[in-house]
């Protein structure tokens, strides 16, 4: 017997468990039928997407104009309720500004790295935007522990600073791989919401089992959160590039993964931000060829998976 008096199944957990029963979202069908499913999801709209800032020839550190952000956000507007940004400076500050003007909710991230001067700029910009009503959820850092950029205690100080400096009604969290919230319960306790990145591809998972693995990732983050809301802040699949173990990039695999993710998240009542909106060529340097092909739109802002 392993009775746990303190254990209470939350409504989110109940919906998650119910969603795992009799899963059969996308059987083997011709690609044309997958494209029709994609069209219907895009027409109906889905929860959220990660905003891709950079055109060909641009990279992080370049200052991006409000006009460019507005053009790309206008493309996304008919399909999403939320948008996620990764930084608060160098043009990224236009993402929540434009989103709010277009009626889109915002998960706004301060990029935290080993550059203390830029960290200060990011934190002050996030706090200012939150106090100006541009932030619906504040994220302090993205995969900082995964990259080992700064010590855990320093990261916690940044999170606490933001919590102390913005309206109490704005949830504050930290974004990282799902397993980090199990490893660092003290950090998890600080977060108002658990912001979890879930990538079966980067764990070399064969596409046939990718949705199941992603569900397990979400479940681990949910267990670590002990009743706190969990949001999938990144998940996706590349359409081109090198295979990684059993994980194979392809047009059809990426299309299926998007469809399965959206259908399951809708059934399970899970909020998720798909990665990503537009292909970004600069990511080849960090991730190899595969890094440039995660978008639902290509680098020229043409949608990739719609029926012809």
mmCIF file of C-alpha atoms in Angstrom:
data_model
loop_
_atom_site.group_PDB
_atom_site.id
_atom_site.type_symbol
_atom_site.label_atom_id
_atom_site.label_comp_id
_atom_site.label_asym_id
_atom_site.label_seq_id
_atom_site.Cartn_x
_atom_site.Cartn_y
_atom_site.Cartn_z
ATOM 1 C CA UNK A 1 0.000 0.000 0.000
ATOM 2 C CA UNK A 2 1.304 3.471 -0.886
ATOM 3 C CA UNK A 3 -1.475 5.817 0.265
ATOM 4 C CA UNK A 4 -0.476 9.507 0.077
ATOM 5 C CA UNK A 5 -2.821 11.690 2.088
ATOM 6 C CA UNK A 6 -1.273 14.889 0.711
ATOM 7 C CA UNK A 7 -1.659 13.846 -2.941
ATOM 8 C CA UNK A 8 -4.528 15.548 -4.781
ATOM 9 C CA UNK A 9 -5.188 15.039 -8.487
ATOM 10 C CA UNK A 10 -5.710 18.475 -10.029
ATOM 11 C CA UNK A 11 -8.178 19.244 -12.803
ATOM 12 C CA UNK A 12 -5.254 19.633 -15.218
ATOM 13 C CA UNK A 13 -3.966 16.189 -14.253
ATOM 14 C CA UNK A 14 -7.414 14.643 -14.685
ATOM 15 C CA UNK A 15 -7.765 16.088 -18.177
ATOM 16 C CA UNK A 16 -4.226 14.985 -19.033
ATOM 17 C CA UNK A 17 -4.886 11.416 -17.916
ATOM 18 C CA UNK A 18 -8.196 11.264 -19.780
ATOM 19 C CA UNK A 19 -6.500 12.475 -22.968
ATOM 20 C CA UNK A 20 -4.152 9.464 -22.928
ATOM 21 C CA UNK A 21 -6.969 6.969 -23.422
ATOM 22 C CA UNK A 22 -7.571 5.475 -26.880
ATOM 23 C CA UNK A 23 -5.175 7.797 -28.689
ATOM 24 C CA UNK A 24 -5.516 7.622 -32.466
ATOM 25 C CA UNK A 25 -5.163 11.141 -33.782
ATOM 26 C CA UNK A 26 -3.621 10.790 -37.240
ATOM 27 C CA UNK A 27 -3.609 7.308 -38.778
ATOM 28 C CA UNK A 28 -1.626 6.557 -41.925
ATOM 29 C CA UNK A 29 -3.265 8.724 -44.580
ATOM 30 C CA UNK A 30 -2.084 10.356 -47.824
ATOM 31 C CA UNK A 31 -0.209 13.616 -47.424
ATOM 32 C CA UNK A 32 -3.079 15.458 -49.110
ATOM 33 C CA UNK A 33 -5.349 14.505 -46.221
ATOM 34 C CA UNK A 34 -2.743 15.691 -43.752
ATOM 35 C CA UNK A 35 -2.618 19.027 -45.554
ATOM 36 C CA UNK A 36 -6.405 19.292 -45.323
ATOM 37 C CA UNK A 37 -6.168 18.654 -41.566
ATOM 38 C CA UNK A 38 -3.484 21.306 -41.310
ATOM 39 C CA UNK A 39 -5.723 23.760 -43.164
ATOM 40 C CA UNK A 40 -8.606 23.112 -40.772
ATOM 41 C CA UNK A 41 -6.407 23.620 -37.690
ATOM 42 C CA UNK A 42 -5.011 26.843 -39.096
ATOM 43 C CA UNK A 43 -8.475 28.087 -40.003
ATOM 44 C CA UNK A 44 -9.858 27.318 -36.552
ATOM 45 C CA UNK A 45 -6.745 28.714 -34.865
ATOM 46 C CA UNK A 46 -4.558 27.282 -32.112
ATOM 47 C CA UNK A 47 -3.231 28.461 -28.776
ATOM 48 C CA UNK A 48 0.189 29.942 -29.428
ATOM 49 C CA UNK A 49 3.402 30.116 -31.391
ATOM 50 C CA UNK A 50 7.006 31.158 -30.812
ATOM 51 C CA UNK A 51 7.873 34.332 -32.690
ATOM 52 C CA UNK A 52 10.739 34.068 -35.188
ATOM 53 C CA UNK A 53 12.468 37.441 -35.461
ATOM 54 C CA UNK A 54 15.147 37.015 -38.076
ATOM 55 C CA UNK A 55 15.105 37.150 -41.867
ATOM 56 C CA UNK A 56 17.855 35.706 -44.056
ATOM 57 C CA UNK A 57 21.142 37.428 -43.220
ATOM 58 C CA UNK A 58 19.969 38.516 -39.764
ATOM 59 C CA UNK A 59 20.924 37.020 -36.412
ATOM 60 C CA UNK A 60 20.573 37.651 -32.673
ATOM 61 C CA UNK A 61 22.311 40.900 -31.822
ATOM 62 C CA UNK A 62 20.989 42.652 -34.929
ATOM 63 C CA UNK A 63 18.403 45.335 -34.185
ATOM 64 C CA UNK A 64 15.094 44.434 -35.821
ATOM 65 C CA UNK A 65 12.599 47.111 -36.861
ATOM 66 C CA UNK A 66 9.027 47.451 -35.667
ATOM 67 C CA UNK A 67 7.935 47.299 -39.314
ATOM 68 C CA UNK A 68 9.450 43.807 -39.727
ATOM 69 C CA UNK A 69 7.854 42.577 -36.492
ATOM 70 C CA UNK A 70 4.485 43.990 -37.548
ATOM 71 C CA UNK A 71 4.635 42.327 -40.972
ATOM 72 C CA UNK A 72 5.338 38.921 -39.483
ATOM 73 C CA UNK A 73 2.858 39.314 -36.630
ATOM 74 C CA UNK A 74 0.139 40.224 -39.112
ATOM 75 C CA UNK A 75 0.754 36.908 -40.896
ATOM 76 C CA UNK A 76 0.341 35.023 -37.615
ATOM 77 C CA UNK A 77 -2.659 36.940 -36.264
ATOM 78 C CA UNK A 78 -5.483 34.936 -37.946
ATOM 79 C CA UNK A 79 -4.186 31.657 -36.498
ATOM 80 C CA UNK A 80 -3.131 32.260 -32.870
ATOM 81 C CA UNK A 81 -4.344 33.553 -29.527
ATOM 82 C CA UNK A 82 -0.887 33.935 -27.917
ATOM 83 C CA UNK A 83 2.656 34.675 -29.049
ATOM 84 C CA UNK A 84 5.896 34.004 -27.209
ATOM 85 C CA UNK A 85 8.983 36.244 -27.435
ATOM 86 C CA UNK A 86 12.489 35.355 -26.250
ATOM 87 C CA UNK A 87 14.096 38.715 -25.496
ATOM 88 C CA UNK A 88 13.151 42.258 -24.519
ATOM 89 C CA UNK A 89 15.827 44.282 -26.355
ATOM 90 C CA UNK A 90 17.262 44.830 -29.874
ATOM 91 C CA UNK A 91 13.836 45.023 -31.485
ATOM 92 C CA UNK A 92 12.291 42.181 -29.493
ATOM 93 C CA UNK A 93 10.496 44.812 -27.425
ATOM 94 C CA UNK A 94 8.274 45.406 -30.462
ATOM 95 C CA UNK A 95 6.831 41.872 -30.266
ATOM 96 C CA UNK A 96 4.533 42.446 -27.254
ATOM 97 C CA UNK A 97 3.780 46.005 -28.372
ATOM 98 C CA UNK A 98 2.559 44.936 -31.802
ATOM 99 C CA UNK A 99 0.863 41.805 -30.455
ATOM 100 C CA UNK A 100 -1.214 43.827 -28.017
ATOM 101 C CA UNK A 101 -2.208 46.243 -30.783
ATOM 102 C CA UNK A 102 -3.446 43.247 -32.794
ATOM 103 C CA UNK A 103 -5.310 41.661 -29.878
ATOM 104 C CA UNK A 104 -2.829 38.810 -29.267
ATOM 105 C CA UNK A 105 -1.822 37.780 -25.732
ATOM 106 C CA UNK A 106 1.857 37.670 -24.810
ATOM 107 C CA UNK A 107 4.319 35.404 -23.063
ATOM 108 C CA UNK A 108 7.326 37.720 -22.863
ATOM 109 C CA UNK A 109 10.784 36.412 -22.093
ATOM 110 C CA UNK A 110 13.902 38.138 -20.797
ATOM 111 C CA UNK A 111 16.943 36.442 -22.331
ATOM 112 C CA UNK A 112 19.384 35.600 -19.535
ATOM 113 C CA UNK A 113 22.949 34.619 -20.484
ATOM 114 C CA UNK A 114 26.479 34.922 -19.125
ATOM 115 C CA UNK A 115 26.511 38.618 -20.173
ATOM 116 C CA UNK A 116 25.604 40.416 -16.944
ATOM 117 C CA UNK A 117 25.291 43.824 -18.599
ATOM 118 C CA UNK A 118 22.768 42.560 -21.128
ATOM 119 C CA UNK A 119 20.948 40.610 -18.414
ATOM 120 C CA UNK A 120 20.369 43.905 -16.601
ATOM 121 C CA UNK A 121 18.986 45.476 -19.795
ATOM 122 C CA UNK A 122 16.697 42.488 -20.360
ATOM 123 C CA UNK A 123 15.324 42.478 -16.812
ATOM 124 C CA UNK A 124 14.666 46.211 -16.734
ATOM 125 C CA UNK A 125 12.939 46.061 -20.133
ATOM 126 C CA UNK A 126 10.739 43.139 -19.050
ATOM 127 C CA UNK A 127 9.741 44.927 -15.861
ATOM 128 C CA UNK A 128 8.939 48.119 -17.757
ATOM 129 C CA UNK A 129 6.822 46.295 -20.352
ATOM 130 C CA UNK A 130 4.946 44.377 -17.654
ATOM 131 C CA UNK A 131 4.182 47.583 -15.784
ATOM 132 C CA UNK A 132 2.951 49.118 -19.049
ATOM 133 C CA UNK A 133 0.420 46.337 -19.596
ATOM 134 C CA UNK A 134 2.207 44.532 -22.441
ATOM 135 C CA UNK A 135 2.910 41.234 -20.647
ATOM 136 C CA UNK A 136 0.385 38.499 -19.827
ATOM 137 C CA UNK A 137 3.001 35.971 -18.626
ATOM 138 C CA UNK A 138 6.612 36.893 -17.789
ATOM 139 C CA UNK A 139 9.431 34.399 -18.403
ATOM 140 C CA UNK A 140 12.785 35.073 -16.749
ATOM 141 C CA UNK A 141 15.323 33.145 -18.801
ATOM 142 C CA UNK A 142 15.178 30.366 -21.376
ATOM 143 C CA UNK A 143 17.222 27.175 -20.904
ATOM 144 C CA UNK A 144 19.756 29.028 -18.744
ATOM 145 C CA UNK A 145 20.453 25.935 -16.640
ATOM 146 C CA UNK A 146 20.610 23.716 -19.728
ATOM 147 C CA UNK A 147 23.350 25.992 -21.117
ATOM 148 C CA UNK A 148 24.937 26.476 -17.669
ATOM 149 C CA UNK A 149 25.151 30.237 -18.257
ATOM 150 C CA UNK A 150 24.799 31.474 -14.674
ATOM 151 C CA UNK A 151 24.524 29.831 -11.244
ATOM 152 C CA UNK A 152 21.110 28.693 -10.058
ATOM 153 C CA UNK A 153 21.076 31.151 -7.140
ATOM 154 C CA UNK A 154 21.699 34.079 -9.485
ATOM 155 C CA UNK A 155 18.843 32.947 -11.715
ATOM 156 C CA UNK A 156 16.537 32.716 -8.692
ATOM 157 C CA UNK A 157 17.493 36.264 -7.700
ATOM 158 C CA UNK A 158 16.477 37.494 -11.166
ATOM 159 C CA UNK A 159 13.133 35.697 -10.937
ATOM 160 C CA UNK A 160 12.451 37.156 -7.504
ATOM 161 C CA UNK A 161 13.363 40.646 -8.702
ATOM 162 C CA UNK A 162 10.810 40.451 -11.491
ATOM 163 C CA UNK A 163 8.144 39.033 -9.166
ATOM 164 C CA UNK A 164 8.730 41.923 -6.752
ATOM 165 C CA UNK A 165 8.680 44.572 -9.489
ATOM 166 C CA UNK A 166 5.594 43.846 -11.595
ATOM 167 C CA UNK A 167 1.857 43.617 -10.854
ATOM 168 C CA UNK A 168 0.996 40.532 -8.809
ATOM 169 C CA UNK A 169 -1.611 39.433 -11.350
ATOM 170 C CA UNK A 170 1.045 38.650 -13.960
ATOM 171 C CA UNK A 171 2.373 35.074 -13.550
ATOM 172 C CA UNK A 172 6.177 34.798 -13.500
ATOM 173 C CA UNK A 173 8.021 31.667 -14.540
ATOM 174 C CA UNK A 174 11.214 30.273 -16.020
ATOM 175 C CA UNK A 175 11.535 28.306 -19.277
ATOM 176 C CA UNK A 176 13.636 25.175 -19.523
ATOM 177 C CA UNK A 177 13.618 21.536 -20.558
ATOM 178 C CA UNK A 178 10.905 19.573 -18.762
ATOM 179 C CA UNK A 179 13.319 17.599 -16.570
ATOM 180 C CA UNK A 180 14.960 20.678 -15.019
ATOM 181 C CA UNK A 181 11.844 21.264 -12.904
ATOM 182 C CA UNK A 182 12.302 17.862 -11.286
ATOM 183 C CA UNK A 183 16.010 18.453 -10.673
ATOM 184 C CA UNK A 184 15.527 21.885 -9.074
ATOM 185 C CA UNK A 185 12.423 21.832 -6.833
ATOM 186 C CA UNK A 186 13.447 25.094 -5.124
ATOM 187 C CA UNK A 187 13.366 26.847 -8.514
ATOM 188 C CA UNK A 188 10.063 25.173 -9.380
ATOM 189 C CA UNK A 189 8.590 26.410 -6.096
ATOM 190 C CA UNK A 190 9.440 30.003 -7.071
ATOM 191 C CA UNK A 191 7.557 29.828 -10.355
ATOM 192 C CA UNK A 192 3.916 30.843 -10.561
ATOM 193 C CA UNK A 193 3.597 28.702 -13.691
ATOM 194 C CA UNK A 194 5.770 25.887 -15.082
ATOM 195 C CA UNK A 195 7.067 26.756 -18.551
ATOM 196 C CA UNK A 196 8.311 23.530 -20.095
ATOM 197 C CA UNK A 197 10.138 22.857 -23.372
ATOM 198 C CA UNK A 198 9.318 19.378 -24.721
ATOM 199 C CA UNK A 199 11.277 18.139 -27.770
ATOM 200 C CA UNK A 200 11.086 14.456 -28.690
ATOM 201 C CA UNK A 201 13.258 15.203 -31.735
ATOM 202 C CA UNK A 202 16.238 16.360 -29.652
ATOM 203 C CA UNK A 203 15.969 13.150 -27.612
ATOM 204 C CA UNK A 204 16.345 11.067 -30.790
ATOM 205 C CA UNK A 205 12.792 9.757 -30.662
ATOM 206 C CA UNK A 206 11.347 8.028 -33.724
ATOM 207 C CA UNK A 207 8.414 9.934 -35.153
ATOM 208 C CA UNK A 208 5.998 7.036 -34.528
ATOM 209 C CA UNK A 209 6.449 7.517 -30.779
ATOM 210 C CA UNK A 210 7.036 11.270 -30.690
ATOM 211 C CA UNK A 211 3.620 12.270 -29.388
ATOM 212 C CA UNK A 212 3.741 9.633 -26.638
ATOM 213 C CA UNK A 213 7.195 10.807 -25.579
ATOM 214 C CA UNK A 214 6.081 14.422 -25.544
ATOM 215 C CA UNK A 215 3.147 13.450 -23.328
ATOM 216 C CA UNK A 216 5.566 11.773 -20.919
ATOM 217 C CA UNK A 217 7.683 14.941 -20.859
ATOM 218 C CA UNK A 218 4.632 17.026 -20.029
ATOM 219 C CA UNK A 219 3.616 14.557 -17.347
ATOM 220 C CA UNK A 220 7.032 14.805 -15.687
ATOM 221 C CA UNK A 221 6.862 18.603 -15.635
ATOM 222 C CA UNK A 222 3.334 18.436 -14.252
ATOM 223 C CA UNK A 223 4.404 16.098 -11.457
ATOM 224 C CA UNK A 224 7.305 18.412 -10.613
ATOM 225 C CA UNK A 225 4.923 21.366 -10.480
ATOM 226 C CA UNK A 226 2.788 19.739 -7.768
ATOM 227 C CA UNK A 227 -0.472 21.300 -8.862
ATOM 228 C CA UNK A 228 0.868 24.387 -10.621
ATOM 229 C CA UNK A 229 -0.251 25.073 -14.163
ATOM 230 C CA UNK A 230 2.106 23.695 -16.820
ATOM 231 C CA UNK A 231 2.436 25.295 -20.260
ATOM 232 C CA UNK A 232 4.396 23.737 -23.111
ATOM 233 C CA UNK A 233 6.527 26.700 -24.174
ATOM 234 C CA UNK A 234 8.249 24.939 -27.071
ATOM 235 C CA UNK A 235 7.659 21.800 -29.066
ATOM 236 C CA UNK A 236 8.112 21.132 -32.759
ATOM 237 C CA UNK A 237 9.641 19.027 -35.508
ATOM 238 C CA UNK A 238 11.955 20.053 -38.378
ATOM 239 C CA UNK A 239 10.992 19.561 -42.017
ATOM 240 C CA UNK A 240 14.559 19.178 -43.369
ATOM 241 C CA UNK A 241 18.074 18.436 -42.161
ATOM 242 C CA UNK A 242 20.076 15.672 -40.567
ATOM 243 C CA UNK A 243 18.527 12.775 -38.671
ATOM 244 C CA UNK A 244 19.293 12.457 -34.970
ATOM 245 C CA UNK A 245 19.178 8.847 -33.875
ATOM 246 C CA UNK A 246 15.686 7.608 -34.723
ATOM 247 C CA UNK A 247 14.362 11.144 -35.238
ATOM 248 C CA UNK A 248 14.063 11.954 -38.944
ATOM 249 C CA UNK A 249 13.294 15.419 -40.279
ATOM 250 C CA UNK A 250 10.880 15.443 -43.202
ATOM 251 C CA UNK A 251 7.962 17.402 -44.587
ATOM 252 C CA UNK A 252 5.483 14.676 -43.668
ATOM 253 C CA UNK A 253 6.922 13.978 -40.205
ATOM 254 C CA UNK A 254 6.836 17.673 -39.337
ATOM 255 C CA UNK A 255 3.288 18.000 -40.643
ATOM 256 C CA UNK A 256 2.104 14.977 -38.640
ATOM 257 C CA UNK A 257 3.807 16.170 -35.487
ATOM 258 C CA UNK A 258 2.129 19.567 -35.697
ATOM 259 C CA UNK A 259 -1.290 18.002 -36.266
ATOM 260 C CA UNK A 260 -0.885 15.449 -33.456
ATOM 261 C CA UNK A 261 0.363 18.095 -31.057
ATOM 262 C CA UNK A 262 -2.535 20.437 -31.727
ATOM 263 C CA UNK A 263 -5.206 17.734 -31.586
ATOM 264 C CA UNK A 264 -3.859 16.300 -28.344
ATOM 265 C CA UNK A 265 -3.339 19.670 -26.644
ATOM 266 C CA UNK A 266 -6.903 20.627 -27.510
ATOM 267 C CA UNK A 267 -8.240 17.344 -26.112
ATOM 268 C CA UNK A 268 -6.113 17.573 -22.974
ATOM 269 C CA UNK A 269 -6.780 21.278 -22.372
ATOM 270 C CA UNK A 270 -3.065 22.063 -22.534
ATOM 271 C CA UNK A 271 -1.731 25.455 -23.561
ATOM 272 C CA UNK A 272 1.233 25.136 -25.902
ATOM 273 C CA UNK A 273 3.467 27.361 -28.003
ATOM 274 C CA UNK A 274 4.557 25.688 -31.210
ATOM 275 C CA UNK A 275 8.160 26.122 -32.327
ATOM 276 C CA UNK A 276 8.303 27.896 -34.568
ATOM 277 C CA UNK A 277 6.607 30.449 -36.772
ATOM 278 C CA UNK A 278 9.184 31.077 -39.548
ATOM 279 C CA UNK A 279 12.288 29.192 -40.689
ATOM 280 C CA UNK A 280 15.435 31.050 -39.560
ATOM 281 C CA UNK A 281 18.681 30.508 -41.453
ATOM 282 C CA UNK A 282 20.963 31.788 -38.683
ATOM 283 C CA UNK A 283 20.222 28.706 -36.573
ATOM 284 C CA UNK A 284 22.319 26.539 -38.902
ATOM 285 C CA UNK A 285 25.384 27.706 -36.986
ATOM 286 C CA UNK A 286 24.136 26.467 -33.629
ATOM 287 C CA UNK A 287 22.190 23.359 -34.626
ATOM 288 C CA UNK A 288 23.375 22.275 -38.057
ATOM 289 C CA UNK A 289 21.210 22.269 -41.180
ATOM 290 C CA UNK A 290 18.213 21.008 -39.225
ATOM 291 C CA UNK A 291 18.151 24.227 -37.185
ATOM 292 C CA UNK A 292 16.902 26.262 -40.123
ATOM 293 C CA UNK A 293 13.683 24.290 -40.761
ATOM 294 C CA UNK A 294 11.397 24.409 -37.720
ATOM 295 C CA UNK A 295 8.911 26.975 -39.002
ATOM 296 C CA UNK A 296 5.323 26.568 -40.143
ATOM 297 C CA UNK A 297 6.260 29.252 -42.663
ATOM 298 C CA UNK A 298 9.497 29.186 -44.664
ATOM 299 C CA UNK A 299 12.197 31.872 -44.559
ATOM 300 C CA UNK A 300 10.338 33.800 -47.276
ATOM 301 C CA UNK A 301 7.174 33.811 -45.128
ATOM 302 C CA UNK A 302 5.312 31.293 -47.317
ATOM 303 C CA UNK A 303 3.250 28.730 -45.416
ATOM 304 C CA UNK A 304 4.801 25.263 -45.794
ATOM 305 C CA UNK A 305 2.093 22.692 -45.102
ATOM 306 C CA UNK A 306 -1.119 24.061 -46.604
ATOM 307 C CA UNK A 307 -2.974 22.172 -49.339
ATOM 308 C CA UNK A 308 -2.041 23.335 -52.803
#
